[in-house]
Amino acid sequence: MSNKQTLVVIGNGMVGQNFLVSLMASDIKDNYEVVTFCEETLPAYDRVHLSEYFAGKSADDLSLMEAGFFEDNNITIHIGDKASIIDRSNKTVTSEKGVEIAYDKLVLATGSRAFVPPIPGHDRKGCIAYRTIDDLDEMMSAAKTSKVGAVVGGGLLGLEAAKALQDLNLKTHVVQFSPRLMAAQLDAGGAGLLASKIEDLGISVLTGKNTIQIVDGDTCKHKMIFADGGELEADMILYSAGIRPRDELANASGLKIADRSGVVINDNCLTSDEDIYAIGECASWNDQTFGLVAPGYAMARTVVDHLTGGNETFKGANMSTKLKLNGVDVASIGDAHASTPGSLVYTYQNGVDGIYKRLVVSQDNKLLLGAVLVGDASGYPTLSQYYLNRIELPTNPDSLILPSRSDESVGLGPDALPASAQICSCFDVTKGDICTSIEGGCTTLGALKDETKASTGCGGCAALLKSVLNCELEKAGFDVNTDICEHFAYTRQDLYNLVKVEEIKTFAELIAKHGSGKGCEICKQAVGSILASYWNEYILKDAHVGVQDTNDTFLANMQKDGTYSVVPRMTGGEVTPEGLIAIGQIAKKYGLYTKVTGGQRVDLFGARVDQLPPIWQELIDAGFESGHAYGKSLRTVKSCVGSTWCRFGVDDSVGLAVKLENRYKGLRAPHKIKFAVSGCTRECAEAQSKDIGIIAVEGGWNLYVCGNGGMKPRHGDLFATNLDKETLIKYIDRVLTFYVQTADRMQRTSVWMENMEGGLDYLKSVVIDDKLEICNQLETQMQRVVDTYQCEWKTTIADESKLKRFRTFVNSDKHDENIIFIEERGQIRPANIEERELALAEEA
Amino acid sequence: MGSNNKWVDVCSRDDLQPNSGVCALVEDQQVAIFYMLEDETVFAINNYDPFGKVNVLSRGLIGDIQGEPMVSSPLYKQHFSLRTGLCVEDKMVKVNTYGVRITGNRVEVNLYNNTPWGEAT
Ligand code: SRM
Ligand SMILES: Cc1cc2nc3c(=O)[nH]c(=O)nc-3n(C[C@H](O)[C@H](O)[C@H](O)COP(=O)(O)OP(=O)(O)OC[C@H]3O[C@@H](n4cnc5c(N)ncnc54)[C@H](O)[C@@H]3O)c2cc1C
Ligand code: SF4
Ligand code: FES
């Protein structure tokens, strides 16, 4: 018999799950037998990023569940089963499927439902709420037979839903009841500008429209009839006109419900029953409900604390928001409507660039009460910090929204923030928490994120987190020295620019002009790589050979015994029988070990340095080229068999992979680059784990960027969808050249992206919107590399003077007698040290 | 032992790799010879990498750390001083250094004389 109490959680949405995770991380996790009811067919997923489902994210990607979470923590979950009765006198919960559980403690986390206006015709087929993954599946299937879509509701969610409809290729309208968009957050000026920006995206905006009926349409499936007599036809209608707390179960069990709906809770998140808590969107605190995830997480923490006997309380929440609509920046902080008595307002409007900013400050001009930003939300992090931490404003508060006309920065340095300043509101991480982790040794962004979870939610705090990190490191006397090494007081990016601007062609010239000493393996390799990326000259030229790493010097990978491996290119993993036979014969002739690599090609191991040229001569004669397995350069473009053979294939993935590999082969970069192309979303080529991943879909090709496997795997980010080949190649040209120009040495695209201020959105703005106006230059640079490609092995074999280098000894034809092979499974392997000593002793 | 008569002719100056290394076999010893172009200096050390336990040092990158000429092992990147053979990462480890000089167009190595390096006559 266990003396555990039973704790039941109703609802496994974002907040219910967050509660379970916090509970399992607490000291009291073993005090309870935990059971949870999950009405949906999937356990908790990330509703905040729901719209990314349309952009290609799968239910799996959105899942909030770590594998094995329920099993490992002994939690019983009833999936697809809804709790239907709470019997408070007997303390039991009964579900629709008939499960009955006696509880000691009960947590309600039933969330909200989308509000559907109760007008005639609201439940016609194809009229859908926008809340769950099931809703999205329904939308996707309805979209197949639809041309026009309408979204009822022009708030934050409605606009996001409109973008989703547009991504489904529907002509899209937003129908808003009130006279302006985002009425809860924006003032008239901001809303007007937003409406014009939304229209620029190709979405039509109808405001002040009260829908009174939906009937059969003439040209579309439905017709919406408005109170003012107007009409709008659409094939599909989405409701996103607000949310209503799901308090029906609580209500039926007699718990106190707020006048404006929601289960009433106190500061400990307890309902009117002292064994029942309510958290998340279903709860009403001080007559307020919260339609954001962060307050729900704060409530979840409060309950765990209360269960452990602590006295943390829920104190309300910051309802500031930032809209993540492609191309349109909108943010609203605090009292945007200036409804605080005596408040003062500053407004900046720039009709030319489409920017609107408004500050609401206290009567004494000292505190920020609210703000609205449209068209340029870059000031959001700074303003939020002024607002949240009640930091005194500068003498001229308007300097915070006026464009800076000089170099003077009006940003709030991270140093000015108190330790209590909340940096990440999703996970309630303060500057103090971050400093503690930094002192504890988390000195990289990645480590900080792992340790504190900061910036792993909505991502809105990433830039701030980074500046806090840098500032703290600097203060701690850490060298945030970005010098590449003692020989150059420059970053890799600086060196790249010097090479480019001053047209420097050799390491000797660069170090003479801008460095000191002789160089070392760090700067030599980095500069060698920069020169190769930019000029793409033959890397074994006399001026370059001394700065190459061993593998590049010998155009092969050195193995543990000093021999080399040989990897011929097999574009897209495709190889003819003749090619395979030739490789087999060459391997046999030189006694090499052969293995199929993880990169879809064949590697030949155990070649002595003097054997490399003749082996390559034979490979080249058989039609092969260097595979650059030795370079920080393009490695492989993996492919699946694609539409040519596969019954599911949507397009010719092998063909595209071959084309791409031929285009980018030889491109040298800060680190190695890998691609893959899959012929359909089954993703047999594992494209989403590559620096550049491409998947064929009905409308074209979807592009993923900055993924990798290896030591710290990272899922690629969906970058653009439904591309034709030409645009796809353009985007890849730009992403890769931008990477080559701006990454640190030995930085894979994944880390590059994670450290980039503004992250994915910024990269998109550079590559897709040409924000920096460099796309032309990026493409030209890539084209130069493509045009100057040469097979380094072909060039080497043709040059007698280069072949001199491929000798074991300058003064003897003997071989290194330390290289000894043992036979295993029918092939050679290097002898281990004992075997080697034994063999050498026998010889002597 | 008198060292002057132990100079062994190994190769021509053209056989050296500018700002890089080659390997010579001298009385069954593998000798890594490095040639720094800017100041026309040559260095010779044993080719055996005591960490990787294989003969590869001649294939490492050369440069300097605070003025001290160095080679870094191509396998696990430890640095060895080209003058003293001392390992930067582990002061207990040292590789043998040898005499080497360029006489006219010829390169000579002296296994028994480890003081003068880079002597061009
Ligand atoms: C031969 C191969 C293993 C095999 O037998 O399959 C291999 C072998 C080596 N890998 Fe790899 N990797 C091989 C596929 C992979 C893959 C799988 C893939 O490409 O799909 C990965 C994970 C995917 C990725 O990179 O995102 C992989 C992740 C690594 C990493 C970790 C990179 C990272 O960012 O964390 C290293 C270390 C590094 O590069 O710093 C590495 C390094 C190495 C080195 C170069 C280590 C070294 O310095 O000696 C190995 C010697 C290669 C050689 O030819 O002598 N290898 N390596 C594969 C060659 C593929 C090819 O055809 O070119
Ligand atoms: C498209 C979209 C975008 C959003 N974007 C943002 C954003 O950018 N920022 C932000 O902060 N917030 C955003 N939100 C809001 C955020 O998703 C919610 O605040 C959050 O999900 C609330 O969590 P919850 O657990 O309270 O409710 P939910 O996540 O809705 O979970 C409640 C769960 O309980 C289940 N349930 C209900 N009754 C029962 C029952 N009787 N038995 C069993 N299960 C039951 C429901 O089926 C549901 O699965 C967005 C929401 C949507 C829909
Ligand atoms: S996994 Fe490690 S051991 Fe295996 S090939 Fe890659 S680097 Fe070498
Ligand atoms: S604020 Fe959302 S992740 Fe930090």
PDB file of C-alpha atoms in Angstrom, chain A residues 557-767:
ATOM      1  CA  ASN A 557      41.758  12.893 -44.487  1.00  0.00           C
ATOM      2  CA  MET A 558      44.552  11.778 -42.216  1.00  0.00           C
ATOM      3  CA  GLN A 559      43.698   8.689 -40.185  1.00  0.00           C
ATOM      4  CA  LYS A 560      44.982   7.684 -36.773  1.00  0.00           C
ATOM      5  CA  ASP A 561      47.975   5.798 -38.205  1.00  0.00           C
ATOM      6  CA  GLY A 562      49.069   8.611 -40.537  1.00  0.00           C
ATOM      7  CA  THR A 563      47.547   7.035 -43.646  1.00  0.00           C
ATOM      8  CA  TYR A 564      44.743   8.721 -45.545  1.00  0.00           C
ATOM      9  CA  SER A 565      41.219   8.060 -46.664  1.00  0.00           C
ATOM     10  CA  VAL A 566      40.021   8.762 -50.183  1.00  0.00           C
ATOM     11  CA  VAL A 567      36.481   9.857 -50.925  1.00  0.00           C
ATOM     12  CA  PRO A 568      35.411  10.361 -54.531  1.00  0.00           C
ATOM     13  CA  ARG A 569      32.322  12.485 -55.079  1.00  0.00           C
ATOM     14  CA  MET A 570      29.088  10.658 -55.810  1.00  0.00           C
ATOM     15  CA  THR A 571      26.634  13.456 -56.406  1.00  0.00           C
ATOM     16  CA  GLY A 572      23.328  12.795 -54.701  1.00  0.00           C
ATOM     17  CA  GLY A 573      24.552   9.338 -53.724  1.00  0.00           C
ATOM     18  CA  GLU A 574      24.086   8.231 -57.317  1.00  0.00           C
ATOM     19  CA  VAL A 575      26.670   5.882 -58.823  1.00  0.00           C
ATOM     20  CA  THR A 576      26.767   3.789 -61.965  1.00  0.00           C
ATOM     21  CA  PRO A 577      27.638   0.090 -61.877  1.00  0.00           C
ATOM     22  CA  GLU A 578      30.771   0.945 -63.882  1.00  0.00           C
ATOM     23  CA  GLY A 579      31.704   3.531 -61.283  1.00  0.00           C
ATOM     24  CA  LEU A 580      31.237   1.068 -58.467  1.00  0.00           C
ATOM     25  CA  ILE A 581      33.273  -1.559 -60.262  1.00  0.00           C
ATOM     26  CA  ALA A 582      36.076   0.951 -60.893  1.00  0.00           C
ATOM     27  CA  ILE A 583      36.138   1.897 -57.220  1.00  0.00           C
ATOM     28  CA  GLY A 584      36.177  -1.746 -56.269  1.00  0.00           C
ATOM     29  CA  GLN A 585      39.051  -2.493 -58.612  1.00  0.00           C
ATOM     30  CA  ILE A 586      41.098   0.455 -57.426  1.00  0.00           C
ATOM     31  CA  ALA A 587      40.503  -0.439 -53.773  1.00  0.00           C
ATOM     32  CA  LYS A 588      41.546  -3.993 -54.489  1.00  0.00           C
ATOM     33  CA  LYS A 589      44.667  -2.970 -56.378  1.00  0.00           C
ATOM     34  CA  TYR A 590      45.893  -0.707 -53.563  1.00  0.00           C
ATOM     35  CA  GLY A 591      44.655  -2.933 -50.767  1.00  0.00           C
ATOM     36  CA  LEU A 592      42.331  -0.322 -49.306  1.00  0.00           C
ATOM     37  CA  TYR A 593      39.587  -0.840 -46.749  1.00  0.00           C
ATOM     38  CA  THR A 594      36.218   0.173 -48.177  1.00  0.00           C
ATOM     39  CA  LYS A 595      33.163   1.381 -46.348  1.00  0.00           C
ATOM     40  CA  VAL A 596      29.906   3.052 -47.305  1.00  0.00           C
ATOM     41  CA  THR A 597      29.776   6.334 -45.385  1.00  0.00           C
ATOM     42  CA  GLY A 598      26.931   8.066 -43.617  1.00  0.00           C
ATOM     43  CA  GLY A 599      27.029  10.575 -46.477  1.00  0.00           C
ATOM     44  CA  GLN A 600      25.913   8.153 -49.190  1.00  0.00           C
ATOM     45  CA  ARG A 601      29.237   7.450 -50.807  1.00  0.00           C
ATOM     46  CA  VAL A 602      32.198   5.121 -50.575  1.00  0.00           C
ATOM     47  CA  ASP A 603      35.303   5.846 -48.505  1.00  0.00           C
ATOM     48  CA  LEU A 604      38.612   4.059 -49.201  1.00  0.00           C
ATOM     49  CA  PHE A 605      40.942   3.879 -46.221  1.00  0.00           C
ATOM     50  CA  GLY A 606      44.594   3.059 -45.639  1.00  0.00           C
ATOM     51  CA  ALA A 607      46.295   4.913 -48.498  1.00  0.00           C
ATOM     52  CA  ARG A 608      49.885   6.002 -47.885  1.00  0.00           C
ATOM     53  CA  VAL A 609      50.656   9.565 -48.827  1.00  0.00           C
ATOM     54  CA  ASP A 610      52.653   8.407 -51.848  1.00  0.00           C
ATOM     55  CA  GLN A 611      49.734   6.279 -53.036  1.00  0.00           C
ATOM     56  CA  LEU A 612      47.296   9.194 -53.178  1.00  0.00           C
ATOM     57  CA  PRO A 613      48.302  10.512 -56.627  1.00  0.00           C
ATOM     58  CA  PRO A 614      48.176   7.159 -58.449  1.00  0.00           C
ATOM     59  CA  ILE A 615      44.900   6.261 -56.764  1.00  0.00           C
ATOM     60  CA  TRP A 616      43.411   9.578 -57.838  1.00  0.00           C
ATOM     61  CA  GLN A 617      44.789   9.218 -61.327  1.00  0.00           C
ATOM     62  CA  GLU A 618      42.815   6.012 -61.655  1.00  0.00           C
ATOM     63  CA  LEU A 619      39.693   7.469 -60.070  1.00  0.00           C
ATOM     64  CA  ILE A 620      39.794  10.473 -62.388  1.00  0.00           C
ATOM     65  CA  ASP A 621      40.269   8.186 -65.379  1.00  0.00           C
ATOM     66  CA  ALA A 622      37.131   6.372 -64.252  1.00  0.00           C
ATOM     67  CA  GLY A 623      35.234   9.690 -64.247  1.00  0.00           C
ATOM     68  CA  PHE A 624      35.354  10.603 -60.546  1.00  0.00           C
ATOM     69  CA  GLU A 625      36.140  13.939 -58.912  1.00  0.00           C
ATOM     70  CA  SER A 626      37.342  15.020 -55.498  1.00  0.00           C
ATOM     71  CA  GLY A 627      34.644  14.594 -52.837  1.00  0.00           C
ATOM     72  CA  HIS A 628      36.142  17.333 -50.639  1.00  0.00           C
ATOM     73  CA  ALA A 629      35.734  15.074 -47.618  1.00  0.00           C
ATOM     74  CA  TYR A 630      38.870  16.801 -46.322  1.00  0.00           C
ATOM     75  CA  GLY A 631      37.682  20.411 -46.599  1.00  0.00           C
ATOM     76  CA  LYS A 632      35.576  22.715 -44.525  1.00  0.00           C
ATOM     77  CA  SER A 633      33.398  22.874 -47.572  1.00  0.00           C
ATOM     78  CA  LEU A 634      30.378  21.291 -49.160  1.00  0.00           C
ATOM     79  CA  ARG A 635      30.394  17.613 -48.263  1.00  0.00           C
ATOM     80  CA  THR A 636      27.443  15.717 -49.622  1.00  0.00           C
ATOM     81  CA  VAL A 637      23.973  16.315 -50.892  1.00  0.00           C
ATOM     82  CA  LYS A 638      22.094  13.241 -49.758  1.00  0.00           C
ATOM     83  CA  SER A 639      18.989  12.278 -51.642  1.00  0.00           C
ATOM     84  CA  CYS A 640      16.206   9.774 -51.552  1.00  0.00           C
ATOM     85  CA  VAL A 641      15.202   7.985 -54.726  1.00  0.00           C
ATOM     86  CA  GLY A 642      12.319  10.393 -55.325  1.00  0.00           C
ATOM     87  CA  SER A 643       9.545  10.459 -57.877  1.00  0.00           C
ATOM     88  CA  THR A 644      11.596   8.630 -60.497  1.00  0.00           C
ATOM     89  CA  TRP A 645      11.083   5.325 -58.694  1.00  0.00           C
ATOM     90  CA  CYS A 646       9.288   5.823 -55.426  1.00  0.00           C
ATOM     91  CA  ARG A 647       5.514   5.436 -55.509  1.00  0.00           C
ATOM     92  CA  PHE A 648       5.107   8.390 -53.159  1.00  0.00           C
ATOM     93  CA  GLY A 649       7.646  10.712 -54.746  1.00  0.00           C
ATOM     94  CA  VAL A 650       6.346  14.191 -55.523  1.00  0.00           C
ATOM     95  CA  ASP A 651       9.376  15.390 -57.467  1.00  0.00           C
ATOM     96  CA  ASP A 652      12.783  14.322 -58.712  1.00  0.00           C
ATOM     97  CA  SER A 653      14.883  14.595 -55.576  1.00  0.00           C
ATOM     98  CA  VAL A 654      17.920  12.824 -57.030  1.00  0.00           C
ATOM     99  CA  GLY A 655      17.980  15.137 -60.018  1.00  0.00           C
ATOM    100  CA  LEU A 656      17.858  18.198 -57.804  1.00  0.00           C
ATOM    101  CA  ALA A 657      20.461  16.801 -55.407  1.00  0.00           C
ATOM    102  CA  VAL A 658      22.858  16.149 -58.291  1.00  0.00           C
ATOM    103  CA  LYS A 659      22.299  19.626 -59.635  1.00  0.00           C
ATOM    104  CA  LEU A 660      22.853  21.256 -56.249  1.00  0.00           C
ATOM    105  CA  GLU A 661      25.915  19.193 -55.432  1.00  0.00           C
ATOM    106  CA  ASN A 662      27.437  20.151 -58.754  1.00  0.00           C
ATOM    107  CA  ARG A 663      26.638  23.787 -58.151  1.00  0.00           C
ATOM    108  CA  TYR A 664      28.107  24.093 -54.677  1.00  0.00           C
ATOM    109  CA  LYS A 665      30.892  21.491 -54.763  1.00  0.00           C
ATOM    110  CA  GLY A 666      34.210  23.034 -53.835  1.00  0.00           C
ATOM    111  CA  LEU A 667      32.600  25.920 -51.913  1.00  0.00           C
ATOM    112  CA  ARG A 668      34.775  26.549 -48.859  1.00  0.00           C
ATOM    113  CA  ALA A 669      33.102  27.805 -45.708  1.00  0.00           C
ATOM    114  CA  PRO A 670      33.713  28.418 -41.992  1.00  0.00           C
ATOM    115  CA  HIS A 671      32.755  24.786 -41.369  1.00  0.00           C
ATOM    116  CA  LYS A 672      31.539  21.875 -43.398  1.00  0.00           C
ATOM    117  CA  ILE A 673      28.162  22.126 -45.124  1.00  0.00           C
ATOM    118  CA  LYS A 674      25.752  19.289 -45.768  1.00  0.00           C
ATOM    119  CA  PHE A 675      22.605  19.177 -47.841  1.00  0.00           C
ATOM    120  CA  ALA A 676      19.849  16.675 -48.416  1.00  0.00           C
ATOM    121  CA  VAL A 677      16.864  16.535 -50.744  1.00  0.00           C
ATOM    122  CA  SER A 678      13.786  14.403 -50.058  1.00  0.00           C
ATOM    123  CA  GLY A 679      11.169  13.613 -52.668  1.00  0.00           C
ATOM    124  CA  CYS A 680       8.232  13.904 -50.297  1.00  0.00           C
ATOM    125  CA  THR A 681       7.435  14.648 -46.689  1.00  0.00           C
ATOM    126  CA  ARG A 682       8.253  11.084 -45.612  1.00  0.00           C
ATOM    127  CA  GLU A 683      11.725  12.588 -45.625  1.00  0.00           C
ATOM    128  CA  CYS A 684      13.880   9.542 -46.304  1.00  0.00           C
ATOM    129  CA  ALA A 685      16.898  11.763 -46.989  1.00  0.00           C
ATOM    130  CA  GLU A 686      16.648  13.352 -43.516  1.00  0.00           C
ATOM    131  CA  ALA A 687      16.803  16.835 -45.027  1.00  0.00           C
ATOM    132  CA  GLN A 688      15.612  18.496 -41.848  1.00  0.00           C
ATOM    133  CA  SER A 689      18.867  17.548 -40.139  1.00  0.00           C
ATOM    134  CA  LYS A 690      21.062  19.315 -42.677  1.00  0.00           C
ATOM    135  CA  ASP A 691      22.536  22.773 -43.107  1.00  0.00           C
ATOM    136  CA  ILE A 692      20.399  23.011 -46.208  1.00  0.00           C
ATOM    137  CA  GLY A 693      17.430  20.665 -46.490  1.00  0.00           C
ATOM    138  CA  ILE A 694      14.907  20.503 -49.275  1.00  0.00           C
ATOM    139  CA  ILE A 695      11.644  18.618 -49.449  1.00  0.00           C
ATOM    140  CA  ALA A 696       9.423  18.269 -52.502  1.00  0.00           C
ATOM    141  CA  VAL A 697       5.798  19.236 -51.874  1.00  0.00           C
ATOM    142  CA  GLU A 698       2.842  19.594 -54.210  1.00  0.00           C
ATOM    143  CA  GLY A 699       3.454  23.313 -54.734  1.00  0.00           C
ATOM    144  CA  GLY A 700       7.220  23.120 -55.301  1.00  0.00           C
ATOM    145  CA  TRP A 701      10.131  22.759 -52.901  1.00  0.00           C
ATOM    146  CA  ASN A 702      10.227  23.588 -49.195  1.00  0.00           C
ATOM    147  CA  LEU A 703      13.555  24.880 -47.943  1.00  0.00           C
ATOM    148  CA  TYR A 704      14.930  24.192 -44.451  1.00  0.00           C
ATOM    149  CA  VAL A 705      18.092  25.827 -43.193  1.00  0.00           C
ATOM    150  CA  CYS A 706      20.630  25.552 -40.400  1.00  0.00           C
ATOM    151  CA  GLY A 707      20.034  22.021 -39.201  1.00  0.00           C
ATOM    152  CA  ASN A 708      22.692  19.486 -38.383  1.00  0.00           C
ATOM    153  CA  GLY A 709      23.306  16.103 -36.833  1.00  0.00           C
ATOM    154  CA  GLY A 710      26.595  15.582 -35.078  1.00  0.00           C
ATOM    155  CA  MET A 711      27.428  16.512 -31.519  1.00  0.00           C
ATOM    156  CA  LYS A 712      24.484  18.749 -30.850  1.00  0.00           C
ATOM    157  CA  PRO A 713      21.732  17.967 -33.302  1.00  0.00           C
ATOM    158  CA  ARG A 714      19.500  20.810 -34.412  1.00  0.00           C
ATOM    159  CA  HIS A 715      16.370  20.556 -36.426  1.00  0.00           C
ATOM    160  CA  GLY A 716      16.494  22.797 -39.496  1.00  0.00           C
ATOM    161  CA  ASP A 717      14.155  25.802 -39.610  1.00  0.00           C
ATOM    162  CA  LEU A 718      11.567  25.994 -42.316  1.00  0.00           C
ATOM    163  CA  PHE A 719      12.750  28.950 -44.354  1.00  0.00           C
ATOM    164  CA  ALA A 720      10.443  29.197 -47.346  1.00  0.00           C
ATOM    165  CA  THR A 721       7.805  27.036 -48.966  1.00  0.00           C
ATOM    166  CA  ASN A 722       6.575  26.073 -52.415  1.00  0.00           C
ATOM    167  CA  LEU A 723       9.641  27.437 -54.198  1.00  0.00           C
ATOM    168  CA  ASP A 724      10.410  26.876 -57.830  1.00  0.00           C
ATOM    169  CA  LYS A 725      13.940  25.683 -58.569  1.00  0.00           C
ATOM    170  CA  GLU A 726      15.206  29.045 -59.637  1.00  0.00           C
ATOM    171  CA  THR A 727      14.093  30.829 -56.471  1.00  0.00           C
ATOM    172  CA  LEU A 728      15.293  27.916 -54.381  1.00  0.00           C
ATOM    173  CA  ILE A 729      18.798  28.209 -55.806  1.00  0.00           C
ATOM    174  CA  LYS A 730      18.764  31.966 -55.349  1.00  0.00           C
ATOM    175  CA  TYR A 731      17.866  31.599 -51.700  1.00  0.00           C
ATOM    176  CA  ILE A 732      20.517  28.951 -51.140  1.00  0.00           C
ATOM    177  CA  ASP A 733      23.128  31.129 -52.864  1.00  0.00           C
ATOM    178  CA  ARG A 734      22.239  33.982 -50.554  1.00  0.00           C
ATOM    179  CA  VAL A 735      22.021  32.006 -47.319  1.00  0.00           C
ATOM    180  CA  LEU A 736      25.335  30.277 -47.941  1.00  0.00           C
ATOM    181  CA  THR A 737      27.245  33.371 -49.022  1.00  0.00           C
ATOM    182  CA  PHE A 738      25.874  35.285 -46.054  1.00  0.00           C
ATOM    183  CA  TYR A 739      27.002  32.418 -43.823  1.00  0.00           C
ATOM    184  CA  VAL A 740      30.447  32.370 -45.407  1.00  0.00           C
ATOM    185  CA  GLN A 741      30.786  36.115 -44.909  1.00  0.00           C
ATOM    186  CA  THR A 742      29.544  36.440 -41.363  1.00  0.00           C
ATOM    187  CA  ALA A 743      30.039  33.236 -39.388  1.00  0.00           C
ATOM    188  CA  ASP A 744      32.861  32.644 -36.935  1.00  0.00           C
ATOM    189  CA  ARG A 745      35.510  30.104 -37.728  1.00  0.00           C
ATOM    190  CA  MET A 746      34.421  26.526 -37.148  1.00  0.00           C
ATOM    191  CA  GLN A 747      30.838  27.606 -36.668  1.00  0.00           C
ATOM    192  CA  ARG A 748      28.248  25.373 -38.298  1.00  0.00           C
ATOM    193  CA  THR A 749      25.185  27.062 -39.754  1.00  0.00           C
ATOM    194  CA  SER A 750      23.150  25.945 -36.725  1.00  0.00           C
ATOM    195  CA  VAL A 751      25.282  27.814 -34.196  1.00  0.00           C
ATOM    196  CA  TRP A 752      25.590  30.745 -36.575  1.00  0.00           C
ATOM    197  CA  MET A 753      21.813  30.999 -36.708  1.00  0.00           C
ATOM    198  CA  GLU A 754      21.416  30.585 -32.962  1.00  0.00           C
ATOM    199  CA  ASN A 755      23.829  33.401 -32.273  1.00  0.00           C
ATOM    200  CA  MET A 756      22.393  35.704 -34.878  1.00  0.00           C
ATOM    201  CA  GLU A 757      20.522  38.619 -33.432  1.00  0.00           C
ATOM    202  CA  GLY A 758      16.968  38.374 -34.677  1.00  0.00           C
ATOM    203  CA  GLY A 759      17.491  34.721 -35.641  1.00  0.00           C
ATOM    204  CA  LEU A 760      15.418  33.156 -38.362  1.00  0.00           C
ATOM    205  CA  ASP A 761      13.282  36.238 -38.954  1.00  0.00           C
ATOM    206  CA  TYR A 762      16.364  38.340 -39.454  1.00  0.00           C
ATOM    207  CA  LEU A 763      17.894  35.833 -41.843  1.00  0.00           C
ATOM    208  CA  LYS A 764      14.644  35.801 -43.790  1.00  0.00           C
ATOM    209  CA  SER A 765      14.587  39.579 -43.940  1.00  0.00           C
ATOM    210  CA  VAL A 766      18.103  39.589 -45.360  1.00  0.00           C
ATOM    211  CA  VAL A 767      17.637  36.759 -47.819  1.00  0.00           C
TER     212      VAL A 767
END
